[in-house]
Structures are given as structure tokens and as C-alpha cells.
């Protein structure tokens, strides 16, 4: 507890760390919540296209302001406006390509991603090699430059993020229906095109407010990773959105803190690494969808089948003898009753602990009264006995 209080005090008293931690947390919450819809709509690549396209908007607005005033702009608001416009224009092109040709959506997105990001890198290289004023810091948008987040940046991110979250809550029912069944939404009078634009616009906002922290290349991870991790734990949308936002916030906060505790640890990549680590842990250990829980369920199911086979086979063998004078049967004999190869001896020892079988002379086994009852039930359920 003392260490936690020291960390909180450290965050509050350090101006740079406080801004980075708050900005990264806001980014995580907004990207996590809205990323859930992109993930469920199988449009995660859309986030990648918007994020990469933003670089062209940022460099384009810088050059436009330079052409008008002779001085490049450092205004975050103008640069973010350029990023928003570029992201939306890229997605409009994607929609037009898919609707007017046989090119599929993922291919169209890949084309736009390459064109817009390539254009952005071209303009950025041109700016960096020029003598334009105020060009410093533009390259930070590639991988993020969280240390430059100011108090004003945090306020801007918070206002935009709060707006996006409010829109999501206001149109919650419409977003939910459209996400899971667009045709049902259409038949109930919802405007599919308007809902698409609203969802896309909110995701663009979520991406834009995170560019300064994690950059255009890594931003898609903050859209996909928290939502993917949250999906492993629940089937309910509202739980997934809350959990995804929480994972995003923890990723942002943990990434900011970890990068401040050691030298040469960039904040943006650290945030993404934390989010990725949570995703990997979720995939492995979540109770419903996790790989480990799946392996455990498969092992338990196989174990139940093997135990049932032993009881049923021992019951079938006993039918050839006087019920009160069963000679018992060895594990080797029981194993010949099925083509399935498994460890009968181990199953017998387990069933003995459960009170269903007991050993007699010469390593032979017989059913107990409880074992007979359970074996008859198994035989009846699989159709070997008639009720």
C-alpha cells in the first residue's frame, strides 16, 4: 500500500509524467470502448487504415499552413484536424472503390493504407530535408512522442474522448443492433449509412487523440488489443465495452509508468506491449475462450469418457458370470473390450477412490454396488440397455 501511495504521489508531483499518464489513460479508455465495435464488426483493419492515413493529413495541413503564412504550424488542433480529414477521406475512397468495382473491402483498405501512408512519409521526408520552421516534432507522430503531451493536450484529448463516448452512449441501441444484425436495423427504420458514418467518425476520433502518444503505426494496436482481450472474457456487449476500456486505461497507465522508471523505454511502444501482454494472457487463461481452459475442458471430457468406458466394460464382462460370484477382471482384459487405447489401470485406481470399483486377488477388479448402478446408468444412456 505504501508503494502504491508513493507511485500516486510521484505521478501527481511530476508534471510530465502526470500529463503522459492522464493522456495515455484517456487514450486507452476511448480506444478500448470504441475499438469494441470495430472488433465485433470485423473492421479492425479500418483502424489501421485511418491511423496510417493520418500521417498524410498531419503533413498536408503543415504544408498548407506554411504555404499560407510562410511558417509551419505546431498547433495540435490543426494537425489533428488534418489527421481526421485524411482518415475520413481514406475511408470514403475505400467505400467508393468497393461499391464501384469488384475489389473487396480488405483489398481496398490495403490500397488506401499504402497510398496515404506512403504519401505521408513522402511529405514528411520532404519537410524534414527542408529549412521550414516549426518542422521539429513531426516525425514523432510515426511512433509517438508521449513525453511532449502537455496539459492542454490532455484537456483536448479528454474533451474529444468524452464527446466520442457520449455519442456512443446516446446511440448505444442503434450501434448494438447495427453491429450484430444490419438487416434487422434496416428493417426497423435505422439509417445504415448514418450509423456507419457515426461509428467510423467516433473511431477516427479515438485514433486521432492517440497519435501523439503511440503514433500512426502502433495506434491500431490500441483499437484491436483491448477489445480482443475483453472479448475472451464475456459474451455481453456492455461488459465487453467496459472491460475493453478498463484494459485500455491500464495499458496506457502501466506503459507510461514503466517507461518513466527506466531509461530509453519509449512510452508508445510500452503502452502497446502492455496491451499485447494482457491480450496474450486473456487468450491463454480466460475461462470461456482461453486456450488453457479449452485444453482443460478437453482433458476432463476425455477423462470422463475413459472412466465411463471402464465402468461399462467391466459391467458387460460381469454379465457372463453369476452376479454374486464375479471372478473379477484385469486391466488388460478390460482394455481388449474397446479399440480405444487408454490407460485402464490409471482409470481403475481413480474409480477405486470414487468407490465404484475395488481390487481383488491377482490384480483383478470388480464393480461395487455404486459402480453397478452408475454402469447401468451409463449403459442406458448410450442405448446399450433399454429402460
mmCIF file of C-alpha atoms in Angstrom:
data_model
loop_
_atom_site.group_PDB
_atom_site.id
_atom_site.type_symbol
_atom_site.label_atom_id
_atom_site.label_comp_id
_atom_site.label_asym_id
_atom_site.label_seq_id
_atom_site.Cartn_x
_atom_site.Cartn_y
_atom_site.Cartn_z
ATOM 1 C CA UNK A 1 0.000 0.000 0.000
ATOM 2 C CA UNK A 2 2.876 2.316 0.858
ATOM 3 C CA UNK A 3 4.442 1.697 -2.550
ATOM 4 C CA UNK A 4 1.131 2.429 -4.283
ATOM 5 C CA UNK A 5 0.799 5.743 -2.431
ATOM 6 C CA UNK A 6 4.368 6.632 -3.380
ATOM 7 C CA UNK A 7 3.612 5.912 -7.045
ATOM 8 C CA UNK A 8 0.464 8.057 -6.944
ATOM 9 C CA UNK A 9 2.378 10.880 -5.253
ATOM 10 C CA UNK A 10 5.129 10.541 -7.850
ATOM 11 C CA UNK A 11 2.597 10.820 -10.689
ATOM 12 C CA UNK A 12 0.867 13.832 -9.153
ATOM 13 C CA UNK A 13 4.054 15.785 -8.448
ATOM 14 C CA UNK A 14 5.814 15.141 -11.754
ATOM 15 C CA UNK A 15 4.336 17.465 -14.398
ATOM 16 C CA UNK A 16 5.474 15.458 -17.439
ATOM 17 C CA UNK A 17 4.566 12.054 -16.013
ATOM 18 C CA UNK A 18 1.188 13.336 -14.844
ATOM 19 C CA UNK A 19 0.297 14.562 -18.323
ATOM 20 C CA UNK A 20 1.597 11.408 -20.008
ATOM 21 C CA UNK A 21 -0.255 9.148 -17.567
ATOM 22 C CA UNK A 22 -3.527 11.080 -17.877
ATOM 23 C CA UNK A 23 -3.277 11.361 -21.663
ATOM 24 C CA UNK A 24 -2.419 7.685 -22.080
ATOM 25 C CA UNK A 25 -5.284 6.670 -19.778
ATOM 26 C CA UNK A 26 -7.781 8.764 -21.725
ATOM 27 C CA UNK A 27 -6.477 7.275 -24.962
ATOM 28 C CA UNK A 28 -6.841 3.761 -23.561
ATOM 29 C CA UNK A 29 -10.400 4.295 -22.339
ATOM 30 C CA UNK A 30 -11.693 5.827 -25.579
ATOM 31 C CA UNK A 31 -9.814 3.490 -27.931
ATOM 32 C CA UNK A 32 -10.800 0.463 -25.872
ATOM 33 C CA UNK A 33 -14.508 1.329 -25.726
ATOM 34 C CA UNK A 34 -14.907 2.253 -29.402
ATOM 35 C CA UNK A 35 -12.491 -0.411 -30.576
ATOM 36 C CA UNK A 36 -15.033 -2.990 -29.356
ATOM 37 C CA UNK A 37 -17.384 -2.032 -32.185
ATOM 38 C CA UNK A 38 -14.608 -2.149 -34.798
ATOM 39 C CA UNK A 39 -13.598 -5.583 -33.500
ATOM 40 C CA UNK A 40 -17.129 -7.007 -33.457
ATOM 41 C CA UNK A 41 -17.868 -5.595 -36.914
ATOM 42 C CA UNK A 42 -14.658 -7.294 -38.145
ATOM 43 C CA UNK A 43 -13.369 -3.916 -39.256
ATOM 44 C CA UNK A 44 -10.155 -3.771 -37.260
ATOM 45 C CA UNK A 45 -8.240 -3.108 -40.464
ATOM 46 C CA UNK A 46 -10.276 0.090 -40.746
ATOM 47 C CA UNK A 47 -8.446 1.396 -37.663
ATOM 48 C CA UNK A 48 -5.124 0.608 -39.300
ATOM 49 C CA UNK A 49 -6.103 2.494 -42.455
ATOM 50 C CA UNK A 50 -7.295 5.545 -40.517
ATOM 51 C CA UNK A 51 -4.189 5.613 -38.308
ATOM 52 C CA UNK A 52 -1.730 5.338 -41.191
ATOM 53 C CA UNK A 53 -3.696 7.817 -43.303
ATOM 54 C CA UNK A 54 -3.413 10.374 -40.519
ATOM 55 C CA UNK A 55 0.249 10.978 -41.340
ATOM 56 C CA UNK A 56 -0.696 12.393 -44.739
ATOM 57 C CA UNK A 57 -3.250 14.684 -43.087
ATOM 58 C CA UNK A 58 -0.746 15.919 -40.492
ATOM 59 C CA UNK A 59 1.993 16.670 -43.009
ATOM 60 C CA UNK A 60 -0.528 18.045 -45.521
ATOM 61 C CA UNK A 61 -2.009 20.567 -43.073
ATOM 62 C CA UNK A 62 1.534 21.568 -42.037
ATOM 63 C CA UNK A 63 2.440 22.327 -45.656
ATOM 64 C CA UNK A 64 -0.863 24.112 -46.261
ATOM 65 C CA UNK A 65 -0.317 26.443 -43.307
ATOM 66 C CA UNK A 66 3.277 27.011 -44.431
ATOM 67 C CA UNK A 67 2.090 27.911 -47.920
ATOM 68 C CA UNK A 68 -0.426 30.411 -46.484
ATOM 69 C CA UNK A 69 1.670 32.005 -43.741
ATOM 70 C CA UNK A 70 5.285 31.113 -44.522
ATOM 71 C CA UNK A 71 5.519 29.384 -41.109
ATOM 72 C CA UNK A 72 4.637 25.771 -40.480
ATOM 73 C CA UNK A 73 2.097 25.188 -37.722
ATOM 74 C CA UNK A 74 2.704 23.438 -34.388
ATOM 75 C CA UNK A 75 -0.936 23.715 -33.406
ATOM 76 C CA UNK A 76 -2.112 20.323 -32.198
ATOM 77 C CA UNK A 77 -5.710 21.214 -33.060
ATOM 78 C CA UNK A 78 -4.856 21.947 -36.699
ATOM 79 C CA UNK A 79 -2.655 18.870 -37.037
ATOM 80 C CA UNK A 80 -5.398 16.689 -35.510
ATOM 81 C CA UNK A 81 -7.924 18.269 -37.882
ATOM 82 C CA UNK A 82 -5.721 17.245 -40.787
ATOM 83 C CA UNK A 83 -5.488 13.711 -39.385
ATOM 84 C CA UNK A 84 -9.280 13.466 -39.057
ATOM 85 C CA UNK A 85 -9.857 14.693 -42.609
ATOM 86 C CA UNK A 86 -7.274 12.305 -44.056
ATOM 87 C CA UNK A 87 -8.724 9.343 -42.151
ATOM 88 C CA UNK A 88 -12.274 10.068 -43.284
ATOM 89 C CA UNK A 89 -11.221 10.707 -46.887
ATOM 90 C CA UNK A 90 -9.337 7.404 -46.955
ATOM 91 C CA UNK A 91 -12.427 5.528 -45.767
ATOM 92 C CA UNK A 92 -14.639 7.353 -48.295
ATOM 93 C CA UNK A 93 -12.269 6.181 -51.036
ATOM 94 C CA UNK A 94 -12.480 2.647 -49.657
ATOM 95 C CA UNK A 95 -16.290 2.774 -49.762
ATOM 96 C CA UNK A 96 -16.311 4.123 -53.321
ATOM 97 C CA UNK A 97 -13.814 1.511 -54.555
ATOM 98 C CA UNK A 98 -15.759 -1.398 -53.062
ATOM 99 C CA UNK A 99 -19.126 -0.114 -54.317
ATOM 100 C CA UNK A 100 -17.973 0.694 -57.857
ATOM 101 C CA UNK A 101 -15.681 -2.268 -58.530
ATOM 102 C CA UNK A 102 -15.162 -5.938 -57.719
ATOM 103 C CA UNK A 103 -12.328 -5.114 -55.347
ATOM 104 C CA UNK A 104 -13.116 -6.414 -51.873
ATOM 105 C CA UNK A 105 -13.127 -4.235 -48.795
ATOM 106 C CA UNK A 106 -9.891 -5.574 -47.269
ATOM 107 C CA UNK A 107 -8.041 -5.111 -50.561
ATOM 108 C CA UNK A 108 -9.372 -1.560 -50.925
ATOM 109 C CA UNK A 109 -8.274 -0.776 -47.371
ATOM 110 C CA UNK A 110 -4.808 -2.148 -48.071
ATOM 111 C CA UNK A 111 -4.533 0.019 -51.179
ATOM 112 C CA UNK A 112 -5.611 3.182 -49.349
ATOM 113 C CA UNK A 113 -3.309 2.408 -46.419
ATOM 114 C CA UNK A 114 -0.325 2.135 -48.752
ATOM 115 C CA UNK A 115 -1.222 5.262 -50.732
ATOM 116 C CA UNK A 116 -1.955 7.526 -47.762
ATOM 117 C CA UNK A 117 0.909 6.314 -45.572
ATOM 118 C CA UNK A 118 3.322 6.401 -48.489
ATOM 119 C CA UNK A 119 2.170 9.934 -49.312
ATOM 120 C CA UNK A 120 2.564 10.949 -45.677
ATOM 121 C CA UNK A 121 6.096 9.553 -45.485
ATOM 122 C CA UNK A 122 6.990 11.331 -48.731
ATOM 123 C CA UNK A 123 5.769 14.693 -47.427
ATOM 124 C CA UNK A 124 7.397 14.123 -44.036
ATOM 125 C CA UNK A 125 10.759 13.348 -45.647
ATOM 126 C CA UNK A 126 10.434 16.437 -47.839
ATOM 127 C CA UNK A 127 9.648 18.614 -44.804
ATOM 128 C CA UNK A 128 12.491 17.167 -42.741
ATOM 129 C CA UNK A 129 15.000 17.880 -45.543
ATOM 130 C CA UNK A 130 13.768 21.464 -45.984
ATOM 131 C CA UNK A 131 14.501 24.583 -43.980
ATOM 132 C CA UNK A 132 10.870 25.130 -42.969
ATOM 133 C CA UNK A 133 10.417 26.496 -39.449
ATOM 134 C CA UNK A 134 8.486 24.544 -36.779
ATOM 135 C CA UNK A 135 9.148 21.214 -38.504
ATOM 136 C CA UNK A 136 10.648 19.670 -35.352
ATOM 137 C CA UNK A 137 8.448 17.042 -33.750
ATOM 138 C CA UNK A 138 6.512 15.972 -36.839
ATOM 139 C CA UNK A 139 8.465 12.705 -37.087
ATOM 140 C CA UNK A 140 7.272 11.891 -33.558
ATOM 141 C CA UNK A 141 3.853 11.050 -34.973
ATOM 142 C CA UNK A 142 5.253 7.884 -36.566
ATOM 143 C CA UNK A 143 5.990 6.034 -33.316
ATOM 144 C CA UNK A 144 4.524 8.545 -30.892
ATOM 145 C CA UNK A 145 6.089 11.129 -28.636
ATOM 146 C CA UNK A 146 4.258 10.829 -25.344
ATOM 147 C CA UNK A 147 6.772 12.948 -23.436
ATOM 148 C CA UNK A 148 5.584 16.016 -25.363
ATOM 149 C CA UNK A 149 1.982 15.692 -24.121
ATOM 150 C CA UNK A 150 1.104 18.934 -22.355
ATOM 151 C CA UNK A 151 -1.716 19.866 -20.008
ATOM 152 C CA UNK A 152 -3.537 21.481 -22.938
ATOM 153 C CA UNK A 153 -3.151 18.261 -24.935
ATOM 154 C CA UNK A 154 -4.694 16.284 -22.087
ATOM 155 C CA UNK A 155 -7.670 18.668 -21.981
ATOM 156 C CA UNK A 156 -8.144 18.388 -25.752
ATOM 157 C CA UNK A 157 -7.924 14.592 -25.618
ATOM 158 C CA UNK A 158 -10.397 14.487 -22.727
ATOM 159 C CA UNK A 159 -12.956 16.716 -24.451
ATOM 160 C CA UNK A 160 -12.770 14.776 -27.721
ATOM 161 C CA UNK A 161 -12.813 11.457 -25.918
ATOM 162 C CA UNK A 162 -15.785 12.447 -23.770
ATOM 163 C CA UNK A 163 -17.643 13.559 -26.899
ATOM 164 C CA UNK A 164 -16.992 10.220 -28.606
ATOM 165 C CA UNK A 165 -18.085 8.249 -25.533
ATOM 166 C CA UNK A 166 -21.260 10.338 -25.165
ATOM 167 C CA UNK A 167 -22.175 9.753 -28.810
ATOM 168 C CA UNK A 168 -21.623 6.030 -28.291
ATOM 169 C CA UNK A 169 -23.912 6.039 -25.245
ATOM 170 C CA UNK A 170 -26.628 8.140 -26.936
ATOM 171 C CA UNK A 171 -26.713 5.799 -29.940
ATOM 172 C CA UNK A 172 -25.999 2.660 -27.908
ATOM 173 C CA UNK A 173 -29.095 0.765 -29.031
ATOM 174 C CA UNK A 174 -28.569 1.688 -32.694
ATOM 175 C CA UNK A 175 -24.852 0.813 -32.584
ATOM 176 C CA UNK A 176 -25.624 -2.506 -30.895
ATOM 177 C CA UNK A 177 -28.298 -3.586 -33.378
ATOM 178 C CA UNK A 178 -26.261 -2.434 -36.380
ATOM 179 C CA UNK A 179 -23.172 -4.248 -35.116
ATOM 180 C CA UNK A 180 -24.864 -7.627 -34.769
ATOM 181 C CA UNK A 181 -27.575 -7.503 -37.454
ATOM 182 C CA UNK A 182 -27.513 -4.708 -40.043
ATOM 183 C CA UNK A 183 -30.532 -6.067 -41.905
ATOM 184 C CA UNK A 184 -32.630 -6.048 -38.745
ATOM 185 C CA UNK A 185 -31.535 -2.461 -38.111
ATOM 186 C CA UNK A 186 -32.510 -1.513 -41.667
ATOM 187 C CA UNK A 187 -35.956 -3.108 -41.385
ATOM 188 C CA UNK A 188 -36.560 -1.193 -38.153
ATOM 189 C CA UNK A 189 -36.010 2.118 -39.920
ATOM 190 C CA UNK A 190 -32.432 2.867 -38.883
ATOM 191 C CA UNK A 191 -30.250 4.622 -41.437
ATOM 192 C CA UNK A 192 -27.399 2.192 -42.033
ATOM 193 C CA UNK A 193 -25.313 4.788 -43.843
ATOM 194 C CA UNK A 194 -25.706 7.282 -40.985
ATOM 195 C CA UNK A 195 -24.778 4.649 -38.413
ATOM 196 C CA UNK A 196 -21.716 3.658 -40.448
ATOM 197 C CA UNK A 197 -20.615 7.283 -40.600
ATOM 198 C CA UNK A 198 -21.204 7.789 -36.870
ATOM 199 C CA UNK A 199 -19.269 4.672 -35.846
ATOM 200 C CA UNK A 200 -16.438 5.476 -38.268
ATOM 201 C CA UNK A 201 -16.265 9.091 -37.063
ATOM 202 C CA UNK A 202 -16.059 8.073 -33.399
ATOM 203 C CA UNK A 203 -13.329 5.533 -34.167
ATOM 204 C CA UNK A 204 -11.432 8.199 -36.112
ATOM 205 C CA UNK A 205 -11.624 10.475 -33.057
ATOM 206 C CA UNK A 206 -10.351 7.670 -30.830
ATOM 207 C CA UNK A 207 -7.421 7.117 -33.183
ATOM 208 C CA UNK A 208 -6.569 10.769 -33.610
ATOM 209 C CA UNK A 209 -6.351 11.521 -29.887
ATOM 210 C CA UNK A 210 -3.846 8.686 -29.518
ATOM 211 C CA UNK A 211 -1.473 9.629 -32.316
ATOM 212 C CA UNK A 212 0.717 11.822 -30.133
ATOM 213 C CA UNK A 213 1.121 9.069 -27.551
ATOM 214 C CA UNK A 214 1.668 5.916 -29.621
ATOM 215 C CA UNK A 215 1.989 7.144 -33.229
ATOM 216 C CA UNK A 216 0.314 6.216 -36.501
ATOM 217 C CA UNK A 217 1.997 2.811 -36.799
ATOM 218 C CA UNK A 218 1.153 1.452 -33.348
ATOM 219 C CA UNK A 219 -2.223 3.140 -32.832
ATOM 220 C CA UNK A 220 -4.171 0.274 -34.380
ATOM 221 C CA UNK A 221 -2.949 -1.946 -31.540
ATOM 222 C CA UNK A 222 -4.855 0.230 -29.055
ATOM 223 C CA UNK A 223 -8.019 -0.255 -31.115
ATOM 224 C CA UNK A 224 -7.655 -4.008 -31.506
ATOM 225 C CA UNK A 225 -5.756 -5.381 -28.491
ATOM 226 C CA UNK A 226 -8.029 -4.221 -25.587
ATOM 227 C CA UNK A 227 -11.182 -5.229 -27.464
ATOM 228 C CA UNK A 228 -9.713 -8.606 -28.441
ATOM 229 C CA UNK A 229 -8.665 -9.251 -24.849
ATOM 230 C CA UNK A 230 -12.069 -8.228 -23.469
ATOM 231 C CA UNK A 231 -13.874 -10.495 -25.945
ATOM 232 C CA UNK A 232 -12.158 -13.504 -24.396
ATOM 233 C CA UNK A 233 -13.890 -12.891 -21.061
ATOM 234 C CA UNK A 234 -17.509 -12.120 -21.932
ATOM 235 C CA UNK A 235 -20.338 -12.512 -24.427
ATOM 236 C CA UNK A 236 -22.183 -9.356 -23.332
ATOM 237 C CA UNK A 237 -21.546 -6.168 -25.291
ATOM 238 C CA UNK A 238 -21.787 -3.728 -22.384
ATOM 239 C CA UNK A 239 -19.412 -5.843 -20.299
ATOM 240 C CA UNK A 240 -17.021 -6.102 -23.226
ATOM 241 C CA UNK A 241 -17.029 -2.325 -23.797
ATOM 242 C CA UNK A 242 -16.413 -1.603 -20.094
ATOM 243 C CA UNK A 243 -13.716 -4.265 -19.835
ATOM 244 C CA UNK A 244 -12.039 -3.118 -23.039
ATOM 245 C CA UNK A 245 -11.985 0.482 -21.783
ATOM 246 C CA UNK A 246 -10.518 -0.693 -18.465
ATOM 247 C CA UNK A 247 -7.824 -2.753 -20.211
ATOM 248 C CA UNK A 248 -7.015 0.231 -22.430
ATOM 249 C CA UNK A 249 -6.712 2.510 -19.374
ATOM 250 C CA UNK A 250 -4.487 0.025 -17.520
ATOM 251 C CA UNK A 251 -2.324 -0.383 -20.641
ATOM 252 C CA UNK A 252 -1.919 3.376 -21.038
ATOM 253 C CA UNK A 253 -1.180 3.973 -17.363
ATOM 254 C CA UNK A 254 1.168 0.990 -16.997
ATOM 255 C CA UNK A 255 3.022 1.838 -20.193
ATOM 256 C CA UNK A 256 3.523 5.438 -19.088
ATOM 257 C CA UNK A 257 4.746 4.415 -15.620
ATOM 258 C CA UNK A 258 7.071 1.671 -16.830
ATOM 259 C CA UNK A 259 8.709 3.951 -19.367
ATOM 260 C CA UNK A 260 9.299 6.561 -16.656
ATOM 261 C CA UNK A 261 11.025 4.076 -14.340
ATOM 262 C CA UNK A 262 13.809 3.132 -16.763
ATOM 263 C CA UNK A 263 15.923 4.969 -19.291
ATOM 264 C CA UNK A 264 15.439 4.550 -23.033
ATOM 265 C CA UNK A 265 11.999 2.971 -22.776
ATOM 266 C CA UNK A 266 9.679 4.747 -25.255
ATOM 267 C CA UNK A 267 6.176 5.270 -23.874
ATOM 268 C CA UNK A 268 4.163 4.455 -27.001
ATOM 269 C CA UNK A 269 5.692 1.015 -27.626
ATOM 270 C CA UNK A 270 5.494 0.242 -23.883
ATOM 271 C CA UNK A 271 1.750 1.006 -23.884
ATOM 272 C CA UNK A 272 1.245 -1.291 -26.854
ATOM 273 C CA UNK A 273 3.377 -4.026 -25.268
ATOM 274 C CA UNK A 274 1.300 -3.927 -22.072
ATOM 275 C CA UNK A 275 -1.928 -4.137 -24.081
ATOM 276 C CA UNK A 276 -0.487 -7.032 -26.092
ATOM 277 C CA UNK A 277 0.583 -8.830 -22.910
ATOM 278 C CA UNK A 278 -2.947 -8.533 -21.489
ATOM 279 C CA UNK A 279 -4.319 -9.885 -24.773
ATOM 280 C CA UNK A 280 -1.962 -12.891 -24.669
ATOM 281 C CA UNK A 281 -2.866 -13.632 -21.035
ATOM 282 C CA UNK A 282 -6.563 -13.395 -21.916
ATOM 283 C CA UNK A 283 -6.189 -15.761 -24.858
ATOM 284 C CA UNK A 284 -4.384 -18.245 -22.642
ATOM 285 C CA UNK A 285 -6.306 -18.064 -19.367
ATOM 286 C CA UNK A 286 -9.833 -16.711 -19.924
ATOM 287 C CA UNK A 287 -12.339 -19.274 -18.602
ATOM 288 C CA UNK A 288 -14.646 -19.447 -21.608
ATOM 289 C CA UNK A 289 -12.422 -18.986 -24.660
ATOM 290 C CA UNK A 290 -8.882 -19.369 -23.321
ATOM 291 C CA UNK A 291 -6.542 -21.939 -24.833
ATOM 292 C CA UNK A 292 -5.602 -23.342 -21.427
ATOM 293 C CA UNK A 293 -9.210 -23.648 -20.270
ATOM 294 C CA UNK A 294 -10.036 -25.330 -23.590
ATOM 295 C CA UNK A 295 -7.265 -27.866 -23.046
ATOM 296 C CA UNK A 296 -8.519 -28.498 -19.501
ATOM 297 C CA UNK A 297 -12.092 -28.986 -20.756
ATOM 298 C CA UNK A 298 -10.882 -31.398 -23.442
ATOM 299 C CA UNK A 299 -8.807 -33.360 -20.905
ATOM 300 C CA UNK A 300 -11.740 -33.587 -18.457
ATOM 301 C CA UNK A 301 -14.091 -34.718 -21.215
ATOM 302 C CA UNK A 302 -11.633 -37.376 -22.379
ATOM 303 C CA UNK A 303 -11.159 -38.471 -18.770
ATOM 304 C CA UNK A 304 -14.913 -38.810 -18.229
ATOM 305 C CA UNK A 305 -15.220 -40.908 -21.387
ATOM 306 C CA UNK A 306 -12.385 -43.207 -20.317
ATOM 307 C CA UNK A 307 -13.864 -43.687 -16.823
ATOM 308 C CA UNK A 308 -17.287 -44.383 -18.313
ATOM 309 C CA UNK A 309 -15.786 -46.938 -20.706
ATOM 310 C CA UNK A 310 -14.108 -48.791 -17.841
ATOM 311 C CA UNK A 311 -17.329 -48.990 -15.840
ATOM 312 C CA UNK A 312 -19.411 -50.042 -18.851
ATOM 313 C CA UNK A 313 -16.880 -52.660 -19.991
ATOM 314 C CA UNK A 314 -16.495 -54.105 -16.509
ATOM 315 C CA UNK A 315 -20.292 -54.276 -16.263
ATOM 316 C CA UNK A 316 -20.517 -56.042 -19.644
ATOM 317 C CA UNK A 317 -17.856 -58.586 -18.636
ATOM 318 C CA UNK A 318 -19.686 -59.362 -15.390
ATOM 319 C CA UNK A 319 -22.850 -60.246 -17.313
ATOM 320 C CA UNK A 320 -21.137 -63.523 -18.316
ATOM 321 C CA UNK A 321 -20.859 -64.596 -14.683
ATOM 322 C CA UNK A 322 -23.037 -65.123 -11.664
ATOM 323 C CA UNK A 323 -23.649 -61.615 -10.289
ATOM 324 C CA UNK A 324 -22.752 -62.788 -6.780
ATOM 325 C CA UNK A 325 -19.636 -64.708 -7.829
ATOM 326 C CA UNK A 326 -17.859 -62.423 -10.248
ATOM 327 C CA UNK A 327 -14.219 -63.560 -10.661
ATOM 328 C CA UNK A 328 -13.084 -60.011 -11.469
ATOM 329 C CA UNK A 329 -11.102 -58.898 -14.498
ATOM 330 C CA UNK A 330 -7.649 -57.439 -15.023
ATOM 331 C CA UNK A 331 -6.925 -54.093 -16.652
ATOM 332 C CA UNK A 332 -5.500 -55.967 -19.666
ATOM 333 C CA UNK A 333 -8.783 -57.831 -20.218
ATOM 334 C CA UNK A 334 -10.851 -54.638 -19.844
ATOM 335 C CA UNK A 335 -8.610 -52.914 -22.383
ATOM 336 C CA UNK A 336 -9.472 -55.546 -25.028
ATOM 337 C CA UNK A 337 -13.135 -54.511 -24.903
ATOM 338 C CA UNK A 338 -12.507 -51.327 -26.906
ATOM 339 C CA UNK A 339 -10.431 -50.202 -29.854
ATOM 340 C CA UNK A 340 -9.656 -47.015 -27.952
ATOM 341 C CA UNK A 341 -6.170 -47.135 -26.429
ATOM 342 C CA UNK A 342 -6.007 -45.522 -22.991
ATOM 343 C CA UNK A 343 -4.575 -46.168 -19.538
ATOM 344 C CA UNK A 344 -7.157 -48.524 -17.991
ATOM 345 C CA UNK A 345 -5.063 -49.138 -14.877
ATOM 346 C CA UNK A 346 -4.925 -45.444 -14.049
ATOM 347 C CA UNK A 347 -8.687 -45.147 -14.601
ATOM 348 C CA UNK A 348 -9.324 -48.124 -12.269
ATOM 349 C CA UNK A 349 -7.272 -46.521 -9.499
ATOM 350 C CA UNK A 350 -9.263 -43.302 -9.867
ATOM 351 C CA UNK A 351 -12.584 -45.184 -9.850
ATOM 352 C CA UNK A 352 -11.451 -47.061 -6.727
ATOM 353 C CA UNK A 353 -11.033 -43.742 -4.918
ATOM 354 C CA UNK A 354 -14.557 -42.786 -6.028
ATOM 355 C CA UNK A 355 -15.930 -46.073 -4.613
ATOM 356 C CA UNK A 356 -17.103 -47.508 -7.965
ATOM 357 C CA UNK A 357 -14.658 -50.453 -8.193
ATOM 358 C CA UNK A 358 -12.479 -52.465 -5.845
ATOM 359 C CA UNK A 359 -9.488 -54.735 -6.370
ATOM 360 C CA UNK A 360 -9.478 -58.453 -5.524
ATOM 361 C CA UNK A 361 -6.800 -61.127 -5.919
ATOM 362 C CA UNK A 362 -4.332 -61.183 -8.827
ATOM 363 C CA UNK A 363 -4.897 -57.555 -9.779
ATOM 364 C CA UNK A 364 -8.468 -58.245 -10.735
ATOM 365 C CA UNK A 365 -11.228 -55.675 -10.379
ATOM 366 C CA UNK A 366 -14.955 -55.869 -9.726
ATOM 367 C CA UNK A 367 -17.709 -53.289 -9.547
ATOM 368 C CA UNK A 368 -19.039 -52.155 -6.194
ATOM 369 C CA UNK A 369 -22.794 -51.693 -5.764
ATOM 370 C CA UNK A 370 -22.416 -47.982 -6.525
ATOM 371 C CA UNK A 371 -20.334 -48.905 -9.567
ATOM 372 C CA UNK A 372 -23.065 -51.244 -10.859
ATOM 373 C CA UNK A 373 -25.689 -48.517 -10.514
ATOM 374 C CA UNK A 374 -23.510 -45.991 -12.315
ATOM 375 C CA UNK A 375 -22.557 -48.521 -15.035
ATOM 376 C CA UNK A 376 -26.239 -49.363 -15.676
ATOM 377 C CA UNK A 377 -26.978 -45.652 -15.985
ATOM 378 C CA UNK A 378 -24.133 -45.222 -18.491
ATOM 379 C CA UNK A 379 -25.261 -48.262 -20.499
ATOM 380 C CA UNK A 380 -28.849 -46.997 -20.543
ATOM 381 C CA UNK A 381 -27.866 -43.502 -21.684
ATOM 382 C CA UNK A 382 -25.767 -44.798 -24.573
ATOM 383 C CA UNK A 383 -28.541 -47.187 -25.634
ATOM 384 C CA UNK A 384 -26.937 -50.472 -24.589
ATOM 385 C CA UNK A 385 -29.765 -51.106 -22.127
ATOM 386 C CA UNK A 386 -33.482 -50.469 -22.590
ATOM 387 C CA UNK A 387 -35.380 -48.509 -19.960
#
